[in-house]
Amino acid sequence: CSRGRMEIVMTHFWKEHTVLRMILIALFFAAGLVMVILGWKMTGDIKGLGLMCMGTLSVLLALFVYNAPFED
């Protein structure tokens, strides 16, 4: 029962704070894009692969924040 209540509160939070949501989406997306590009330039280095994975996760986090207010 408390989990359902928490989901409603978080959905309400993201619907009320649209400016914060837009800023977080822009930051996560830009950081992810930079990390993917920098990792791509490090061809042949395992650190580059790690950087690209972190960048992909950051872009996915931006997508999660974008979709948060639409959860039912």
mmCIF file of C-alpha atoms in Angstrom:
data_model
loop_
_atom_site.group_PDB
_atom_site.id
_atom_site.type_symbol
_atom_site.label_atom_id
_atom_site.label_comp_id
_atom_site.label_asym_id
_atom_site.label_seq_id
_atom_site.Cartn_x
_atom_site.Cartn_y
_atom_site.Cartn_z
ATOM 1 C CA CYS A 1 0.000 0.000 0.000
ATOM 2 C CA SER A 2 2.820 2.442 0.839
ATOM 3 C CA ARG A 3 4.555 1.753 -2.490
ATOM 4 C CA GLY A 4 1.464 2.851 -4.428
ATOM 5 C CA ARG A 5 1.250 6.006 -2.318
ATOM 6 C CA MET A 6 4.945 6.766 -2.983
ATOM 7 C CA GLU A 7 4.438 6.401 -6.741
ATOM 8 C CA ILE A 8 1.532 8.855 -6.633
ATOM 9 C CA VAL A 9 3.604 11.353 -4.639
ATOM 10 C CA MET A 10 6.568 11.105 -7.056
ATOM 11 C CA THR A 11 4.332 11.462 -10.108
ATOM 12 C CA HIS A 12 2.734 14.523 -8.534
ATOM 13 C CA PHE A 13 6.183 15.938 -7.693
ATOM 14 C CA TRP A 14 7.405 15.691 -11.299
ATOM 15 C CA LYS A 15 4.188 17.205 -12.656
ATOM 16 C CA GLU A 16 4.560 20.238 -10.359
ATOM 17 C CA HIS A 17 8.280 20.833 -10.950
ATOM 18 C CA THR A 18 8.504 21.011 -14.719
ATOM 19 C CA VAL A 19 11.432 23.462 -14.780
ATOM 20 C CA LEU A 20 13.516 21.187 -12.556
ATOM 21 C CA ARG A 21 12.572 18.248 -14.748
ATOM 22 C CA MET A 22 13.607 20.066 -17.926
ATOM 23 C CA ILE A 23 16.938 21.106 -16.398
ATOM 24 C CA LEU A 24 17.682 17.551 -15.245
ATOM 25 C CA ILE A 25 16.744 16.122 -18.632
ATOM 26 C CA ALA A 26 19.017 18.602 -20.419
ATOM 27 C CA LEU A 27 21.922 17.952 -18.024
ATOM 28 C CA PHE A 28 21.669 14.164 -18.166
ATOM 29 C CA PHE A 29 21.273 14.170 -21.941
ATOM 30 C CA ALA A 30 24.178 16.582 -22.560
ATOM 31 C CA ALA A 31 26.472 14.760 -20.120
ATOM 32 C CA GLY A 32 25.558 11.423 -21.666
ATOM 33 C CA LEU A 33 26.176 12.654 -25.173
ATOM 34 C CA VAL A 34 29.576 14.076 -24.188
ATOM 35 C CA MET A 35 30.557 10.833 -22.451
ATOM 36 C CA VAL A 36 29.540 8.713 -25.436
ATOM 37 C CA ILE A 37 31.487 10.894 -27.867
ATOM 38 C CA LEU A 38 34.580 11.032 -25.650
ATOM 39 C CA GLY A 39 34.448 7.270 -25.135
ATOM 40 C CA TRP A 40 34.040 6.713 -28.859
ATOM 41 C CA LYS A 41 37.231 8.685 -29.500
ATOM 42 C CA MET A 42 39.132 6.368 -27.130
ATOM 43 C CA THR A 43 38.981 3.429 -29.548
ATOM 44 C CA GLY A 44 40.866 0.383 -28.317
ATOM 45 C CA ASP A 45 40.876 1.459 -24.673
ATOM 46 C CA ILE A 46 38.639 -0.222 -22.097
ATOM 47 C CA LYS A 47 38.148 3.157 -20.397
ATOM 48 C CA GLY A 48 36.451 4.358 -23.570
ATOM 49 C CA LEU A 49 33.981 1.489 -23.401
ATOM 50 C CA GLY A 50 33.240 2.296 -19.772
ATOM 51 C CA LEU A 51 32.730 5.950 -20.623
ATOM 52 C CA MET A 52 30.334 5.071 -23.431
ATOM 53 C CA CYS A 53 28.359 2.771 -21.096
ATOM 54 C CA MET A 54 28.117 5.530 -18.496
ATOM 55 C CA GLY A 55 26.973 7.939 -21.210
ATOM 56 C CA THR A 56 24.292 5.514 -22.354
ATOM 57 C CA LEU A 57 23.077 5.142 -18.774
ATOM 58 C CA SER A 58 22.953 8.922 -18.428
ATOM 59 C CA VAL A 59 20.805 9.244 -21.559
ATOM 60 C CA LEU A 60 18.519 6.500 -20.239
ATOM 61 C CA LEU A 61 18.259 8.369 -16.946
ATOM 62 C CA ALA A 62 17.174 11.475 -18.876
ATOM 63 C CA LEU A 63 14.489 9.359 -20.538
ATOM 64 C CA PHE A 64 13.379 8.050 -17.129
ATOM 65 C CA VAL A 65 13.033 11.610 -15.784
ATOM 66 C CA TYR A 66 11.120 12.612 -18.917
ATOM 67 C CA ASN A 67 8.643 9.748 -18.509
ATOM 68 C CA ALA A 68 8.255 10.017 -14.711
ATOM 69 C CA PRO A 69 5.140 12.241 -14.654
ATOM 70 C CA PHE A 70 3.278 9.967 -17.073
ATOM 71 C CA GLU A 71 3.404 6.810 -14.925
ATOM 72 C CA ASP A 72 -0.019 5.513 -13.967
#
